[in-house]
């Protein structure tokens, strides 16, 4: 029997996909989620519907800022590693409520780290973000680049969280991987994110908004590649005595917004109604990951190209929504 993993944000997009794979590979999963209202609770309940039947899956509905509850999870179960995905996600909404983003993302992580320290749990994987690079001029983005110039409260909260995980590594020997995810997509993708939103608009004959001239690019990364890397990260922390690593997880192959739109049209056989809008505050122009560190440390090799990923997404979308 493999170890016990606590996954925060376990009912969300990345968390629920990760949990399914962890269960398949023999881990016991403790999933903590407060079903935050950022998007529908029903969608998240759907994400975990099958896992609920698994004998080694135990869901907790609660908040990472609830120290008492965290203490009891750590006391009652012999948690080996925490994969911390719970977060207020989304760049644009963070501009409207920065306090909330800092409270959940930074104070929430602090509450988790304190509970880990008190319980003697020594391994943490944290979901940081490519948004931390801001409008970095040097490409591709490397973990050694200076990331002191975030352009949204969300990005600043991720940077602050990377810093506080280092403090707990230094003071209490918690071993950490901060993964910087680059625009993740695939089955169960958050409905606010571009690919899911575009499919929804396409299939319901609503116009899409194209911000800027369509040349903004994202390093879209398929969920299965991300999940595989997180599981390699768990093994890496098992085998490495003392670790504090920041690791990019991207596809290293940015796709322009207008190209993404054409790919979706090809893959679906439908045509978008397009509305052009000004660029929005907080959005970066480009994300592009240097993934050599992930390749070296984790044998990471993202092998889902954008066409294949979009075809898989279409299949999931149609079977869930049509
Ligand atoms: N999806 C991406 O492209 C992407 C890119 C970079 C980083 N990330 C990060 O990866 C993580 C997972 O993202 P996702 O896309 O799966 O988002 P998601 O919103 O689907 O999942 C996050 C989950 O956290 C839960 N949550 C929020 N606040 C909580 C709290 N206070 N206590 C307990 N649970 C709480 C939510 O209910 C949600 O289910 C997040 O930390 C996000 O910032 C995601």
Short mmCIF file of C-alpha atoms and ligand atoms in Angstrom, two decimals:
data_model
loop_
_atom_site.label_atom_id
_atom_site.label_comp_id
_atom_site.label_asym_id
_atom_site.label_seq_id
_atom_site.Cartn_x
_atom_site.Cartn_y
_atom_site.Cartn_z
CA UNK A 1 0.00 0.00 0.00
CA UNK A 2 1.36 3.42 -0.98
CA UNK A 3 1.32 6.52 1.18
CA UNK A 4 -1.38 8.93 2.32
CA UNK A 5 -1.53 12.16 0.35
CA UNK A 6 -3.51 15.24 1.36
CA UNK A 7 -4.65 17.19 -1.70
CA UNK A 8 -6.02 20.66 -0.98
CA UNK A 9 -8.34 22.01 -3.66
CA UNK A 10 -9.01 18.35 -4.43
CA UNK A 11 -12.44 18.92 -5.98
CA UNK A 12 -11.12 21.44 -8.50
CA UNK A 13 -9.86 20.94 -12.03
CA UNK A 14 -6.26 19.91 -11.40
CA UNK A 15 -6.94 18.42 -7.96
CA UNK A 16 -9.68 16.03 -9.08
CA UNK A 17 -7.64 14.81 -12.06
CA UNK A 18 -4.64 14.31 -9.80
CA UNK A 19 -6.69 12.42 -7.23
CA UNK A 20 -8.06 9.99 -9.81
CA UNK A 21 -4.54 9.18 -10.96
CA UNK A 22 -3.18 8.90 -7.40
CA UNK A 23 -5.94 6.42 -6.56
CA UNK A 24 -5.20 4.43 -9.73
CA UNK A 25 -1.56 4.16 -8.77
CA UNK A 26 -2.32 2.95 -5.24
CA UNK A 27 -2.10 6.05 -3.03
CA UNK A 28 -4.69 6.87 -0.38
CA UNK A 29 -6.11 10.31 -0.99
CA UNK A 30 -7.46 12.80 1.53
CA UNK A 31 -9.07 15.60 -0.42
CA UNK A 32 -9.81 18.95 1.19
CA UNK A 33 -11.95 21.54 -0.60
CA UNK A 34 -14.31 24.28 0.54
CA UNK A 35 -16.20 24.32 -2.78
CA UNK A 36 -15.40 27.99 -3.19
CA UNK A 37 -18.10 29.90 -5.10
CA UNK A 38 -15.70 31.02 -7.86
CA UNK A 39 -17.52 28.50 -10.01
CA UNK A 40 -20.43 26.14 -9.42
CA UNK A 41 -20.33 23.69 -6.56
CA UNK A 42 -22.18 21.18 -8.75
CA UNK A 43 -19.31 21.17 -11.24
CA UNK A 44 -16.85 20.30 -8.48
CA UNK A 45 -19.19 17.65 -7.05
CA UNK A 46 -19.27 16.15 -10.51
CA UNK A 47 -15.45 16.15 -10.64
CA UNK A 48 -15.25 13.88 -7.58
CA UNK A 49 -18.33 11.75 -8.29
CA UNK A 50 -16.40 8.63 -9.24
CA UNK A 51 -13.65 9.03 -6.66
CA UNK A 52 -16.29 8.94 -3.91
CA UNK A 53 -16.77 5.24 -4.61
CA UNK A 54 -13.08 4.48 -4.16
CA UNK A 55 -12.22 2.85 -0.81
CA UNK A 56 -9.03 4.88 -0.48
CA UNK A 57 -10.61 8.27 -1.12
CA UNK A 58 -11.68 10.44 1.78
CA UNK A 59 -13.17 13.87 1.06
CA UNK A 60 -13.22 16.73 3.56
CA UNK A 61 -15.34 19.81 2.95
CA UNK A 62 -13.51 22.64 4.67
CA UNK A 63 -11.23 25.64 4.43
CA UNK A 64 -7.44 25.67 4.49
CA UNK A 65 -7.68 28.62 6.91
CA UNK A 66 -9.39 26.37 9.48
CA UNK A 67 -6.43 25.41 11.68
CA UNK A 68 -8.52 23.14 13.91
CA UNK A 69 -9.73 21.05 11.02
CA UNK A 70 -6.26 20.79 9.48
CA UNK A 71 -4.91 19.68 12.86
CA UNK A 72 -7.46 16.92 13.08
CA UNK A 73 -6.80 15.68 9.53
CA UNK A 74 -3.07 15.47 10.29
CA UNK A 75 -3.74 13.84 13.67
CA UNK A 76 -6.17 11.24 12.36
CA UNK A 77 -4.29 10.19 9.22
CA UNK A 78 -0.67 9.52 8.71
CA UNK A 79 -0.27 12.11 5.92
CA UNK A 80 3.01 11.67 4.08
CA UNK A 81 2.88 14.50 1.50
CA UNK A 82 0.64 17.50 0.96
CA UNK A 83 -0.18 18.63 -2.57
CA UNK A 84 -1.46 22.14 -2.05
CA UNK A 85 -3.68 23.26 -4.93
CA UNK A 86 -6.41 25.15 -3.02
CA UNK A 87 -6.40 28.76 -4.08
CA UNK A 88 -8.43 31.65 -5.30
CA UNK A 89 -7.57 31.25 -8.95
CA UNK A 90 -7.89 33.69 -11.84
CA UNK A 91 -5.91 36.78 -12.71
CA UNK A 92 -8.63 39.26 -13.61
CA UNK A 93 -10.94 38.66 -10.60
CA UNK A 94 -7.95 39.14 -8.28
CA UNK A 95 -7.80 42.78 -9.35
CA UNK A 96 -11.33 43.27 -8.01
CA UNK A 97 -10.77 41.56 -4.64
CA UNK A 98 -7.06 41.53 -3.82
CA UNK A 99 -7.65 41.14 -0.06
CA UNK A 100 -9.57 37.92 -0.57
CA UNK A 101 -6.84 36.52 -2.84
CA UNK A 102 -4.18 37.30 -0.27
CA UNK A 103 -6.25 35.93 2.57
CA UNK A 104 -6.87 32.55 0.94
CA UNK A 105 -3.64 32.15 -1.01
CA UNK A 106 -1.11 33.53 1.45
CA UNK A 107 -2.74 33.28 4.91
CA UNK A 108 -4.35 29.99 3.91
CA UNK A 109 -0.97 28.55 2.93
CA UNK A 110 0.53 29.82 6.15
CA UNK A 111 -2.18 28.06 8.12
CA UNK A 112 -1.42 24.86 6.21
CA UNK A 113 2.34 25.18 6.78
CA UNK A 114 1.82 25.74 10.51
CA UNK A 115 -0.38 22.66 10.72
CA UNK A 116 2.23 20.64 8.80
CA UNK A 117 4.99 21.83 11.10
CA UNK A 118 2.98 20.99 14.23
CA UNK A 119 2.14 17.54 12.87
CA UNK A 120 5.67 16.84 11.61
CA UNK A 121 4.59 16.48 7.96
CA UNK A 122 7.69 17.14 5.89
CA UNK A 123 6.76 17.14 2.21
CA UNK A 124 4.86 19.81 0.30
CA UNK A 125 4.08 20.36 -3.35
CA UNK A 126 2.61 23.77 -4.06
CA UNK A 127 0.80 25.05 -7.17
CA UNK A 128 2.49 28.26 -8.16
CA UNK A 129 1.91 29.91 -11.50
CA UNK A 130 3.53 31.18 -14.67
CA UNK A 131 1.80 34.51 -13.96
CA UNK A 132 4.61 35.11 -11.49
CA UNK A 133 6.85 36.00 -14.46
CA UNK A 134 4.75 39.09 -15.25
CA UNK A 135 5.75 40.57 -18.57
CA UNK A 136 9.20 38.99 -18.44
CA UNK A 137 11.16 40.11 -21.49
CA UNK A 138 13.52 37.16 -21.58
CA UNK A 139 12.11 34.01 -23.12
CA UNK A 140 11.68 31.20 -22.41
CA UNK A 141 10.95 31.85 -18.72
CA UNK A 142 13.41 30.15 -16.47
CA UNK A 143 13.24 29.43 -12.74
CA UNK A 144 16.38 31.55 -12.30
CA UNK A 145 14.76 34.69 -13.80
CA UNK A 146 14.01 37.57 -11.45
CA UNK A 147 10.30 37.51 -10.63
CA UNK A 148 9.97 40.64 -8.55
CA UNK A 149 7.58 42.45 -10.87
CA UNK A 150 4.18 40.69 -10.85
CA UNK A 151 1.33 42.56 -12.54
CA UNK A 152 -1.73 41.16 -10.73
CA UNK A 153 -2.66 40.49 -7.09
CA UNK A 154 -3.02 36.80 -8.00
CA UNK A 155 0.57 36.65 -9.27
CA UNK A 156 1.83 38.57 -6.24
CA UNK A 157 0.02 36.14 -3.94
CA UNK A 158 1.75 33.19 -5.65
CA UNK A 159 5.13 34.87 -5.30
CA UNK A 160 4.44 35.58 -1.61
CA UNK A 161 3.50 31.95 -1.14
CA UNK A 162 6.71 30.70 -2.74
CA UNK A 163 8.58 32.89 -0.25
CA UNK A 164 6.71 31.63 2.80
CA UNK A 165 7.23 28.00 1.77
CA UNK A 166 10.96 28.77 1.76
CA UNK A 167 10.73 30.11 5.31
CA UNK A 168 9.14 26.85 6.48
CA UNK A 169 11.74 24.86 4.59
CA UNK A 170 14.52 26.83 6.26
CA UNK A 171 13.11 26.90 9.78
CA UNK A 172 11.39 23.54 10.03
CA UNK A 173 12.89 21.34 7.34
CA UNK A 174 9.72 21.05 5.25
CA UNK A 175 10.81 19.88 1.81
CA UNK A 176 9.10 21.73 -0.97
CA UNK A 177 8.49 21.79 -4.68
CA UNK A 178 6.85 24.95 -5.98
CA UNK A 179 5.57 24.00 -9.41
CA UNK A 180 4.90 26.95 -11.70
CA UNK A 181 2.05 25.70 -13.89
CA UNK A 182 1.64 27.21 -17.35
CA UNK A 183 -2.03 27.47 -18.51
CA UNK A 184 -3.33 23.99 -17.83
CA UNK A 185 -6.23 22.62 -19.90
CA UNK A 186 -8.08 19.37 -20.42
CA UNK A 187 -11.06 17.50 -19.00
CA UNK A 188 -12.75 19.40 -16.12
CA UNK A 189 -10.88 22.61 -16.93
CA UNK A 190 -12.15 25.61 -14.98
CA UNK A 191 -15.04 27.22 -16.87
CA UNK A 192 -13.44 30.68 -16.65
CA UNK A 193 -10.34 29.65 -18.60
CA UNK A 194 -9.96 30.37 -22.31
CA UNK A 195 -10.30 26.93 -23.89
CA UNK A 196 -13.32 25.87 -21.84
CA UNK A 197 -14.93 29.29 -22.21
CA UNK A 198 -14.34 29.29 -25.98
CA UNK A 199 -15.87 25.83 -26.44
CA UNK A 200 -18.89 26.86 -24.39
CA UNK A 201 -19.43 29.99 -26.48
CA UNK A 202 -18.87 28.10 -29.71
CA UNK A 203 -21.37 25.39 -28.89
CA UNK A 204 -23.98 27.89 -27.63
CA UNK A 205 -23.56 30.32 -30.55
CA UNK A 206 -22.32 33.19 -28.42
CA UNK A 207 -19.57 35.55 -29.53
CA UNK A 208 -16.09 35.26 -28.05
CA UNK A 209 -14.10 38.24 -26.91
CA UNK A 210 -10.62 38.59 -28.40
CA UNK A 211 -8.53 40.90 -26.25
CA UNK A 212 -5.83 42.86 -28.04
CA UNK A 213 -4.78 41.93 -31.58
CA UNK A 214 -4.84 38.18 -30.95
CA UNK A 215 -1.06 37.87 -30.79
CA UNK A 216 -0.93 37.15 -27.03
CA UNK A 217 0.45 33.65 -26.57
CA UNK A 218 0.09 30.99 -23.91
CA UNK A 219 2.11 27.89 -23.22
CA UNK A 220 -0.95 25.60 -22.97
CA UNK A 221 -0.14 22.46 -21.01
CA UNK A 222 -2.29 19.36 -21.03
CA UNK A 223 -3.62 18.14 -17.69
CA UNK A 224 -2.28 14.57 -18.03
CA UNK A 225 1.28 15.92 -18.41
CA UNK A 226 0.82 18.05 -15.29
CA UNK A 227 -0.62 15.18 -13.24
CA UNK A 228 2.24 12.89 -14.27
CA UNK A 229 4.75 15.55 -13.21
CA UNK A 230 3.12 16.08 -9.81
CA UNK A 231 3.30 12.34 -9.16
CA UNK A 232 6.98 12.39 -10.18
CA UNK A 233 7.37 15.31 -7.77
CA UNK A 234 6.00 13.16 -4.93
CA UNK A 235 8.62 10.49 -5.75
CA UNK A 236 11.33 13.14 -6.04
CA UNK A 237 10.60 14.40 -2.52
CA UNK A 238 10.63 10.78 -1.26
CA UNK A 239 14.07 10.21 -2.68
CA UNK A 240 15.64 13.58 -1.89
CA UNK A 241 16.57 14.26 1.70
CA UNK A 242 16.57 18.03 1.75
CA UNK A 243 14.79 19.83 -1.07
CA UNK A 244 13.50 23.24 -1.95
CA UNK A 245 12.84 23.46 -5.66
CA UNK A 246 10.99 25.80 -7.98
CA UNK A 247 10.10 24.02 -11.20
CA UNK A 248 8.32 25.22 -14.34
CA UNK A 249 5.69 22.87 -15.76
CA UNK A 250 4.77 24.06 -19.21
CA UNK A 251 4.67 22.70 -22.72
CA UNK A 252 7.46 24.97 -23.94
CA UNK A 253 5.49 25.67 -27.08
CA UNK A 254 3.43 28.87 -26.89
CA UNK A 255 0.32 29.18 -29.04
CA UNK A 256 -0.99 32.56 -30.27
CA UNK A 257 -4.59 33.38 -29.37
CA UNK A 258 -5.61 33.60 -33.05
CA UNK A 259 -3.98 30.21 -33.74
CA UNK A 260 -5.76 28.70 -30.75
CA UNK A 261 -9.05 29.98 -32.15
CA UNK A 262 -8.32 28.44 -35.57
CA UNK A 263 -7.33 25.12 -33.99
CA UNK A 264 -10.60 25.03 -32.03
CA UNK A 265 -12.56 25.79 -35.19
CA UNK A 266 -10.78 22.97 -37.05
CA UNK A 267 -11.17 20.47 -34.25
CA UNK A 268 -14.87 21.23 -33.72
CA UNK A 269 -15.89 21.93 -37.32
CA UNK A 270 -17.65 25.12 -36.12
CA UNK A 271 -17.01 28.85 -36.62
CA UNK A 272 -16.67 31.46 -33.90
CA UNK A 273 -18.49 34.78 -33.80
CA UNK A 274 -15.62 37.13 -32.91
CA UNK A 275 -15.72 40.39 -30.98
CA UNK A 276 -12.51 42.37 -30.63
CA UNK A 277 -11.73 44.19 -27.37
CA UNK A 278 -8.88 46.18 -25.80
CA UNK A 279 -6.23 44.24 -23.85
CA UNK A 280 -7.19 43.85 -20.19
CA UNK A 281 -5.18 44.92 -17.15
CA UNK A 282 -3.31 42.08 -15.47
CA UNK A 283 -3.01 39.94 -18.58
CA UNK A 284 0.52 39.13 -19.68
CA UNK A 285 1.49 39.11 -23.37
CA UNK A 286 3.24 35.78 -23.46
CA UNK A 287 3.96 32.73 -21.36
CA UNK A 288 6.72 30.39 -22.43
CA UNK A 289 8.32 27.85 -20.12
CA UNK A 290 11.89 26.70 -20.09
CA UNK A 291 11.27 23.14 -18.91
CA UNK A 292 14.85 21.89 -18.82
CA UNK A 293 14.84 21.72 -15.01
CA UNK A 294 11.68 19.58 -14.96
CA UNK A 295 13.18 17.35 -17.65
CA UNK A 296 16.34 16.91 -15.62
CA UNK A 297 14.88 16.40 -12.14
CA UNK A 298 11.62 14.66 -12.98
CA UNK A 299 12.16 13.21 -16.40
CA UNK A 300 9.29 15.47 -17.46
CA UNK A 301 8.38 15.18 -21.07
CA UNK A 302 5.03 16.78 -22.00
CA UNK A 303 3.88 14.84 -25.00
CA UNK A 304 0.42 16.25 -25.69
CA UNK A 305 0.48 18.82 -28.48
CA UNK A 306 -2.21 21.47 -28.77
CA UNK A 307 -4.20 19.69 -31.54
CA UNK A 308 -4.27 16.38 -29.69
CA UNK A 309 -5.12 18.14 -26.42
CA UNK A 310 -7.96 20.08 -28.03
CA UNK A 311 -9.38 16.90 -29.59
CA UNK A 312 -9.39 15.25 -26.17
CA UNK A 313 -10.98 18.36 -24.69
CA UNK A 314 -13.68 18.37 -27.35
CA UNK A 315 -14.50 14.76 -26.59
CA UNK A 316 -14.80 15.51 -22.87
CA UNK A 317 -16.80 18.69 -23.49
CA UNK A 318 -19.28 17.01 -25.83
CA UNK A 319 -19.82 14.04 -23.57
CA UNK A 320 -20.45 16.30 -20.58
CA UNK A 321 -22.39 19.16 -22.09
CA UNK A 322 -24.07 17.79 -25.22
N1 LIG B 1 -5.41 25.87 -14.19
C1 LIG B 1 -4.31 26.54 -14.49
O1 LIG B 1 -4.03 26.81 -15.66
C2 LIG B 1 -3.36 26.97 -13.41
C3 LIG B 1 -2.20 27.67 -13.80
C4 LIG B 1 -1.31 28.07 -12.81
C5 LIG B 1 -1.56 27.77 -11.48
N2 LIG B 1 -2.70 27.11 -11.15
C6 LIG B 1 -2.93 26.82 -9.73
O2 LIG B 1 -3.24 25.44 -9.60
C7 LIG B 1 -4.17 25.26 -8.52
C8 LIG B 1 -5.38 24.51 -9.01
O3 LIG B 1 -6.00 25.28 -10.04
P1 LIG B 1 -7.32 24.81 -10.78
O4 LIG B 1 -7.26 25.36 -12.15
O5 LIG B 1 -7.52 23.36 -10.56
O6 LIG B 1 -8.41 25.66 -9.98
P2 LIG B 1 -9.78 25.22 -9.34
O7 LIG B 1 -10.46 26.48 -8.92
O8 LIG B 1 -10.53 24.29 -10.22
O9 LIG B 1 -9.30 24.42 -8.04
C9 LIG B 1 -8.98 25.05 -6.83
C10 LIG B 1 -9.85 24.44 -5.75
O10 LIG B 1 -9.50 25.05 -4.50
C11 LIG B 1 -10.70 25.16 -3.73
N3 LIG B 1 -10.50 26.22 -2.74
C12 LIG B 1 -10.48 27.56 -2.96
N4 LIG B 1 -10.31 28.20 -1.79
C13 LIG B 1 -10.21 27.24 -0.83
C14 LIG B 1 -10.05 27.28 0.57
N5 LIG B 1 -9.96 28.45 1.23
N6 LIG B 1 -9.99 26.12 1.26
C15 LIG B 1 -10.11 24.93 0.61
N7 LIG B 1 -10.29 24.84 -0.73
C16 LIG B 1 -10.34 25.99 -1.43
C17 LIG B 1 -11.77 25.50 -4.76
O11 LIG B 1 -13.06 25.20 -4.28
C18 LIG B 1 -11.34 24.68 -5.96
O12 LIG B 1 -12.03 23.45 -6.00
C19 LIG B 1 -4.47 26.66 -7.99
O13 LIG B 1 -3.61 26.92 -6.91
C20 LIG B 1 -4.11 27.57 -9.15
O14 LIG B 1 -3.75 28.85 -8.72
C21 LIG B 1 -3.59 26.70 -12.09
#
